[in-house]
Short mmCIF file of C-alpha atoms in Angstrom, two decimals:
data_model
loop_
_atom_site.label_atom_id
_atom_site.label_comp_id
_atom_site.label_asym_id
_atom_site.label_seq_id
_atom_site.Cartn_x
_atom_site.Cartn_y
_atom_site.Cartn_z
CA UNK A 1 79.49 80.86 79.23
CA UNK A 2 77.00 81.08 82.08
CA UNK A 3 73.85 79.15 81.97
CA UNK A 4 70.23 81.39 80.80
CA UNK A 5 69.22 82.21 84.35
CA UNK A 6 66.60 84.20 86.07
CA UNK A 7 67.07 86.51 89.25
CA UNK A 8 65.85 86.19 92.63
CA UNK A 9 65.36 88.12 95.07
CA UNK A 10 66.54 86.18 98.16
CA UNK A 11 67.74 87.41 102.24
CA UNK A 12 70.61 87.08 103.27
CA UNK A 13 73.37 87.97 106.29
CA UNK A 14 73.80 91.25 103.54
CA UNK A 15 70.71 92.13 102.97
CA UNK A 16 68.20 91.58 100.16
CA UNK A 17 70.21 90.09 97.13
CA UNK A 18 69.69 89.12 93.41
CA UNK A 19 70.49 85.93 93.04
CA UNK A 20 71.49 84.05 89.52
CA UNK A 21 68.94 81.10 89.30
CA UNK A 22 69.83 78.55 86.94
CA UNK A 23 67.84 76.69 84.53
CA UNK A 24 68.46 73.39 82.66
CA UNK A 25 70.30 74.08 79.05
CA UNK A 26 67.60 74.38 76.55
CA UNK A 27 65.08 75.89 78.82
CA UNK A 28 63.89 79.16 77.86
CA UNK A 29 63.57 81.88 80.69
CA UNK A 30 59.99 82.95 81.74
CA UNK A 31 60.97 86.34 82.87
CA UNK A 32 60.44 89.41 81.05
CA UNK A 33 64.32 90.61 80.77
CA UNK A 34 65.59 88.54 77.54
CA UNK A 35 68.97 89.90 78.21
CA UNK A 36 71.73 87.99 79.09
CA UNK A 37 71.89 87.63 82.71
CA UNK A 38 75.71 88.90 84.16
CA UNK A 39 76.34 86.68 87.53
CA UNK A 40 78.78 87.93 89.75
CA UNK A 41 80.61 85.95 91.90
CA UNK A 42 80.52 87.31 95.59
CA UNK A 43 83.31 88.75 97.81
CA UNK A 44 82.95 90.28 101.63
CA UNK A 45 80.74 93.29 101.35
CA UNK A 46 83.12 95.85 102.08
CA UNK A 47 84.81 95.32 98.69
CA UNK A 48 81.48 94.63 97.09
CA UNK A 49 79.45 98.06 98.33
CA UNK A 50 79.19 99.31 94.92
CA UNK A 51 77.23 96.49 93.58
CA UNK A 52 75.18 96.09 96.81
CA UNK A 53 74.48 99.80 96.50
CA UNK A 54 73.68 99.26 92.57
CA UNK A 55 71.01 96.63 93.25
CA UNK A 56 69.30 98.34 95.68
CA UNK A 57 68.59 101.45 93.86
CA UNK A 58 67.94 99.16 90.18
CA UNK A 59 71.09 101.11 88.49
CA UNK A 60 72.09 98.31 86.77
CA UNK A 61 68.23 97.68 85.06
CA UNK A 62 67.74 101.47 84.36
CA UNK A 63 71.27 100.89 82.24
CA UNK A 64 69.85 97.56 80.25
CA UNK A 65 71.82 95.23 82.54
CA UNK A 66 70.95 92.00 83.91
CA UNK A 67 73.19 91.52 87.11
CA UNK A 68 72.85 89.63 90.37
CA UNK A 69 75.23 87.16 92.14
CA UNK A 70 75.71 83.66 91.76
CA UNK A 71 75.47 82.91 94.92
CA UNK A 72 75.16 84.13 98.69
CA UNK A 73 78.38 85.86 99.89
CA UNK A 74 77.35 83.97 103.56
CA UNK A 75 77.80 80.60 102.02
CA UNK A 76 81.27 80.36 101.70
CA UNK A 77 83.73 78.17 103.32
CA UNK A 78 85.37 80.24 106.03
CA UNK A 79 88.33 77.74 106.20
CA UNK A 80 89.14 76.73 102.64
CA UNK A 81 92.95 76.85 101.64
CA UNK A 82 93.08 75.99 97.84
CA UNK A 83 92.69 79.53 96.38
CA UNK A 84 90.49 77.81 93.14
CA UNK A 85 88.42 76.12 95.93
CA UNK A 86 87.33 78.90 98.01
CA UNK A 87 83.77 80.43 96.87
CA UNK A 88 84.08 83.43 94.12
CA UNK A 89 87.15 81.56 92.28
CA UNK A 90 85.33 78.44 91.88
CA UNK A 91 81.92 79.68 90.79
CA UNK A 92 84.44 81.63 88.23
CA UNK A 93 86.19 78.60 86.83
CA UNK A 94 82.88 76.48 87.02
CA UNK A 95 81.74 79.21 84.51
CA UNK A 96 78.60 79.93 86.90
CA UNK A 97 79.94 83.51 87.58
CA UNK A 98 81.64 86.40 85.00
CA UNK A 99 83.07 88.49 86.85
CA UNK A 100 84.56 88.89 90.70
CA UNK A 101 86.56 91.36 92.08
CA UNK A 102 89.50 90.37 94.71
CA UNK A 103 92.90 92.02 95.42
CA UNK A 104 95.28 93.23 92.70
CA UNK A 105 97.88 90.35 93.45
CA UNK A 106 95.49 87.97 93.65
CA UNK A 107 94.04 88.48 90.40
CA UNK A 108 97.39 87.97 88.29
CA UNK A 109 97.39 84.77 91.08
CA UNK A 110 94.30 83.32 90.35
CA UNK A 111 94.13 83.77 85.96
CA UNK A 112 98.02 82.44 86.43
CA UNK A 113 96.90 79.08 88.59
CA UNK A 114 93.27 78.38 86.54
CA UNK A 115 91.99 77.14 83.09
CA UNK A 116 93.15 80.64 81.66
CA UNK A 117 89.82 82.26 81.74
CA UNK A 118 88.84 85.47 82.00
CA UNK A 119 91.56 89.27 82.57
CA UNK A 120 91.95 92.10 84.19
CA UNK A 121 90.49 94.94 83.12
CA UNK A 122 90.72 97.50 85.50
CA UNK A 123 91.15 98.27 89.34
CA UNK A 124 87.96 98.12 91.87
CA UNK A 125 86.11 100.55 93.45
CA UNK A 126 87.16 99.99 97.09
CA UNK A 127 89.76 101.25 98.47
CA UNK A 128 90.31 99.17 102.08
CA UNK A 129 92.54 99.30 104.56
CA UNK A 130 94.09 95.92 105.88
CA UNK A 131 95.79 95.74 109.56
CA UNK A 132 97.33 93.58 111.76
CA UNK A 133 95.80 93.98 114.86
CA UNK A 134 96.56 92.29 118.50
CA UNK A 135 95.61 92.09 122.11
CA UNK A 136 98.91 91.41 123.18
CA UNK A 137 100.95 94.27 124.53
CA UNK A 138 104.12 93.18 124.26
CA UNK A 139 103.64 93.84 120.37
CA UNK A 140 103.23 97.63 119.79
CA UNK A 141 105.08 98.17 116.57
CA UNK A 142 106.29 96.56 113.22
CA UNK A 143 109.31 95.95 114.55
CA UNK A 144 107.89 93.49 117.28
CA UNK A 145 106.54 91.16 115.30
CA UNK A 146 109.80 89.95 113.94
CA UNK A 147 109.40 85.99 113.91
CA UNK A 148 105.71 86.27 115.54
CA UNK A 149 103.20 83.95 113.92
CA UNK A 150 100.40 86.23 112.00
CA UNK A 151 97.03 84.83 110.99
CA UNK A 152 96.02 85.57 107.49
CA UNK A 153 94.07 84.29 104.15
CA UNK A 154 96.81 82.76 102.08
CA UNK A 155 97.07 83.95 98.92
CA UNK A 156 94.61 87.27 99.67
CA UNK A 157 94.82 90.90 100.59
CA UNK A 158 95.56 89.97 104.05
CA UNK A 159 98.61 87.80 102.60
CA UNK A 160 100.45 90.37 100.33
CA UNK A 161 99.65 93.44 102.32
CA UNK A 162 100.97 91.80 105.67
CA UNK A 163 104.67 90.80 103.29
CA UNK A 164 104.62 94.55 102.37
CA UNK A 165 103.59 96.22 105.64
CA UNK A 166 106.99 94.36 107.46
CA UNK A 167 109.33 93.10 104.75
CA UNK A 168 111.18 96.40 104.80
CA UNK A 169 110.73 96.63 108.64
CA UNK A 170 111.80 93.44 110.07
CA UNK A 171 113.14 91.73 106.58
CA UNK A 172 111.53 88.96 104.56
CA UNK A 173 112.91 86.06 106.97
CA UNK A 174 110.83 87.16 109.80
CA UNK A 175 107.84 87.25 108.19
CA UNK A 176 105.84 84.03 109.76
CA UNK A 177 102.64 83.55 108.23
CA UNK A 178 99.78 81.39 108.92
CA UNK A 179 96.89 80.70 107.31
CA UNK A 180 94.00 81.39 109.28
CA UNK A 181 90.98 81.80 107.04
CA UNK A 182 88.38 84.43 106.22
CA UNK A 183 88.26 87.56 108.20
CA UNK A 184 86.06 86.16 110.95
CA UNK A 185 87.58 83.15 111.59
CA UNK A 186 91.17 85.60 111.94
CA UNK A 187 89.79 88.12 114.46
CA UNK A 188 87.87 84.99 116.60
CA UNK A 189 91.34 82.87 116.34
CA UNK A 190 93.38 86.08 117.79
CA UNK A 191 90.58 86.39 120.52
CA UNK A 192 91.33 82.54 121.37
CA UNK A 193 95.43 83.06 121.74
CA UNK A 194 95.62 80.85 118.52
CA UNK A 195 97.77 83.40 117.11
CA UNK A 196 99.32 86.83 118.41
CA UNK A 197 98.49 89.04 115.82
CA UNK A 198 95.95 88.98 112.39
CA UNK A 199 95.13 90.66 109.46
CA UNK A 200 91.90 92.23 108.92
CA UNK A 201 89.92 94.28 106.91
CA UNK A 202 86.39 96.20 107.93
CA UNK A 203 83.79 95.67 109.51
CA UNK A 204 86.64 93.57 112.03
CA UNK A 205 88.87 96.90 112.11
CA UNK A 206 86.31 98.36 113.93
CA UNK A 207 85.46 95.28 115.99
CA UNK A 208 88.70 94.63 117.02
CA UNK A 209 89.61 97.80 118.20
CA UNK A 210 85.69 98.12 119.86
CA UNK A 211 86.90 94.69 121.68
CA UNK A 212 90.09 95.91 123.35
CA UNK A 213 92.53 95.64 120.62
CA UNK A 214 95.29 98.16 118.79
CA UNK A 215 96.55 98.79 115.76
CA UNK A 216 100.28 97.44 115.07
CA UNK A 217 100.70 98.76 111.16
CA UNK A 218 97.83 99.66 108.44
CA UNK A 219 97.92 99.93 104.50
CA UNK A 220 95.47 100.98 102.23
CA UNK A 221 95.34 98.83 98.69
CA UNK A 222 92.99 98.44 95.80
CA UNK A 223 91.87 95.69 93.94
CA UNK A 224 91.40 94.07 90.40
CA UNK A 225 88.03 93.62 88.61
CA UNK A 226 88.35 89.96 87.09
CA UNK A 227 85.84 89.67 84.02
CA UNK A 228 85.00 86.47 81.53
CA UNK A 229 85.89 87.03 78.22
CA UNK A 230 82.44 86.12 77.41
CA UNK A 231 80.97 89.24 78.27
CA UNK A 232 81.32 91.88 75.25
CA UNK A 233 83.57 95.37 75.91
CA UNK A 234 80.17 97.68 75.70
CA UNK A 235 78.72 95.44 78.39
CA UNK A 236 82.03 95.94 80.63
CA UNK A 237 82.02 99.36 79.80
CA UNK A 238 78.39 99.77 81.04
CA UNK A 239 78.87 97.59 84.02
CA UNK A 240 81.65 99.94 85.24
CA UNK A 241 79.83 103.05 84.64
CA UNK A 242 76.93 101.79 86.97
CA UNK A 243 79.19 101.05 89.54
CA UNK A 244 80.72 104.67 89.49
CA UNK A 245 77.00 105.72 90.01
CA UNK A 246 76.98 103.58 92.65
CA UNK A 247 80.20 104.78 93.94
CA UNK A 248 79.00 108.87 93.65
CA UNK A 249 75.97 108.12 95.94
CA UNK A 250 78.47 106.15 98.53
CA UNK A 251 80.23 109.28 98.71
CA UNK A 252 77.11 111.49 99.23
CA UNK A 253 76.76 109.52 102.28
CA UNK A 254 78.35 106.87 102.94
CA UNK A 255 76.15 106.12 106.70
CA UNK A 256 73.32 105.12 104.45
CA UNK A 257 75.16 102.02 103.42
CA UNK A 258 77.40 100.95 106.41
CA UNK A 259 74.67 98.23 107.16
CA UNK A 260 75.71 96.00 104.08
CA UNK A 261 79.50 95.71 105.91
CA UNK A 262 78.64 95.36 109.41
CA UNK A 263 76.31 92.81 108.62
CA UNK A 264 78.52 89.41 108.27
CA UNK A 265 80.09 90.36 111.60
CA UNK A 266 76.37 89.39 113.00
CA UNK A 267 75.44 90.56 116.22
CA UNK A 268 78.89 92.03 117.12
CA UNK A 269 79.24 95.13 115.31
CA UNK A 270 76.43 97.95 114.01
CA UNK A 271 76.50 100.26 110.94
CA UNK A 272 77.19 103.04 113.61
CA UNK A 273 80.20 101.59 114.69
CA UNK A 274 81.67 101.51 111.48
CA UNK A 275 85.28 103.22 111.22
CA UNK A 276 84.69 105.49 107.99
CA UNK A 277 89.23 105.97 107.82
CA UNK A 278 89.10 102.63 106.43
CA UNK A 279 87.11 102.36 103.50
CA UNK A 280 86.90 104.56 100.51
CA UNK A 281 85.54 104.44 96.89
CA UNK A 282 86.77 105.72 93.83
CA UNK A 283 85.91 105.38 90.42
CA UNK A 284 86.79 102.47 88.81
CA UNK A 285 90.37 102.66 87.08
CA UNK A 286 89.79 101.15 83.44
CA UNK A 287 93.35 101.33 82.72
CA UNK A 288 94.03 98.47 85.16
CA UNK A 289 97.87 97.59 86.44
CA UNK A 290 100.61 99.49 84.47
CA UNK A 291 103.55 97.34 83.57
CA UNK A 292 105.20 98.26 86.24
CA UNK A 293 102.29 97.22 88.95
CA UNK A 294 102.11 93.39 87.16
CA UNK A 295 106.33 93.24 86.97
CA UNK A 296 106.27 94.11 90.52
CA UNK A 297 103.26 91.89 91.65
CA UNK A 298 104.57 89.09 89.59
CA UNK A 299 107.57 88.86 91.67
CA UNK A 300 105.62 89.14 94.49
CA UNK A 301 103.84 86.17 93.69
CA UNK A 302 106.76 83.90 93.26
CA UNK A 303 107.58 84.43 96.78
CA UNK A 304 104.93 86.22 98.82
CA UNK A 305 106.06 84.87 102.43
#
């Protein structure tokens, strides 16, 4: 269970955040909220809008929740490989965070590889696009990339939507992945020849194609909502409902909000830049993955390259 913990309000590459501050066991909080603080453990902003979006307007206090992240989204390690290592999974198994969001596969990955903790329990908000992009002009379609190297995040939406986009075009075999990193370090390690092609999401659609490059093959995919079994169903419940508020006044207008995904590409890419193809929102799906979705993604998993 997480740690009593207050909120602050700290600045960061995504704008103003509430951040989970924890006190020693035993110490009481000073604030005035005595509920049960509900950190979340923090994922690139694009797939995150909803909450950003929730915070700012205070729809999670006006429905008797107590949420902010565990930590800054900007202080993860761009280059980590071990999937329990890498930022949102370990703040999750170090019980400092209940709840994350990250792609469907990669849900049934990560409760299948740690201590056991936590489920499912329904699909995201977001609704992103991933796509290999390249500067190289010899590559133009699926096709061409048979037995070209392509940069991705192992064991993330990059991964399993990069096996699906060309395993029925060029066959499993030819698929040659590498493990690149986060979604900046992918687009910046295409832009250095380290690889010919990558696998991005937004706000590095958009840059990528603003910088000169094309689009070789796109999907769209959704993702699961991973939540500690600490947290009681009428407080899931709630959670989810705020973030369908949030996800109702995305919708309205989505410009008002672009800021919060542009922002970790830094200087290189403004909110009116933004692509609007390749992000929706939808309500979150409580039913989660049918039996057919976790059969499928299961055997996925075994073998994703």
């Amino acid at each position: 269970m997480v740690h009593p913990a207050l909120l602050k309000l700290v600045h960061s590459s995504c704008g103003p955040q509430y951040v989970c501050e924890f006190k020693p066991r035993g110490e009481k909080m000073t604030t005035q909220h005595s509920s049960r603080v509900i950190c979340i453990s923090p994922n690139p902003p694009v797939f995150d809008l909803t909450i950003l979006v929730a915070l700012e307007h205070g729809l999670f206090e006006k429905a008797g929740l107590n949420v902010g992240y565990s930590v800054k989204y900007s202080d993860h390690d761009a280059l980590e490989k071990d999937v329990l290592k890498r930022q949102k999974e370990a703040l999750f198994e170090q019980q400092s965070a209940e709840a994350f969001n990250v792609c469907e596969w990669g849900g049934i990955d990560r409760l299948e590889r740690g201590a056991g903790r936590g489920k499912i329990a329904a699909l995201r908000p977001a609704i992103a696009a991933q796509a290999i992009v390249t500067f190289d002009p010899l590559l133009q379609s699926p096709r061409d990339l048979a037995g070209v190297t392509i940069g991705v995040n192992e064991f993330t939406g990059s991964h399993y939507t990069t096996v699906g986009l060309l395993e029925g075009a060029i066959g499993k075999s030819a698929v040659v992945l590498k493990h690149i990193g986060a979604p900046e370090v992918r687009l910046a390690a295409l832009k250095s020849g380290q690889v010919r092609a990558v696998t991005v999401m937004e706000p590095f659609i958009s840059l990528a194609l603003k910088q000169g490059a094309h689009l070789i093959a796109l999907t769209f995919y959704r993702g699961a909502e991973v939540v500690s079994p600490d947290l009681e169903p009428s407080q899931i419940e709630t959670y989810f409902q705020v973030l369908d508020q949030a996800v109702d006044r995305i919708n309205e207008d989505l410009r008002k909000y672009t800021h919060y995904i542009t922002a970790i590409a830094k200087n290189e890419s403004s909110p009116e830049e933004l692509d609007g193809r390749f992000i929706r929102y939808a309500h979150v799906q409580r039913e989660g993955l049918s039996a057919n979705d976790e059969d499928r993604e299961s055997e996925c998993l075994l073998s994703p390259g």
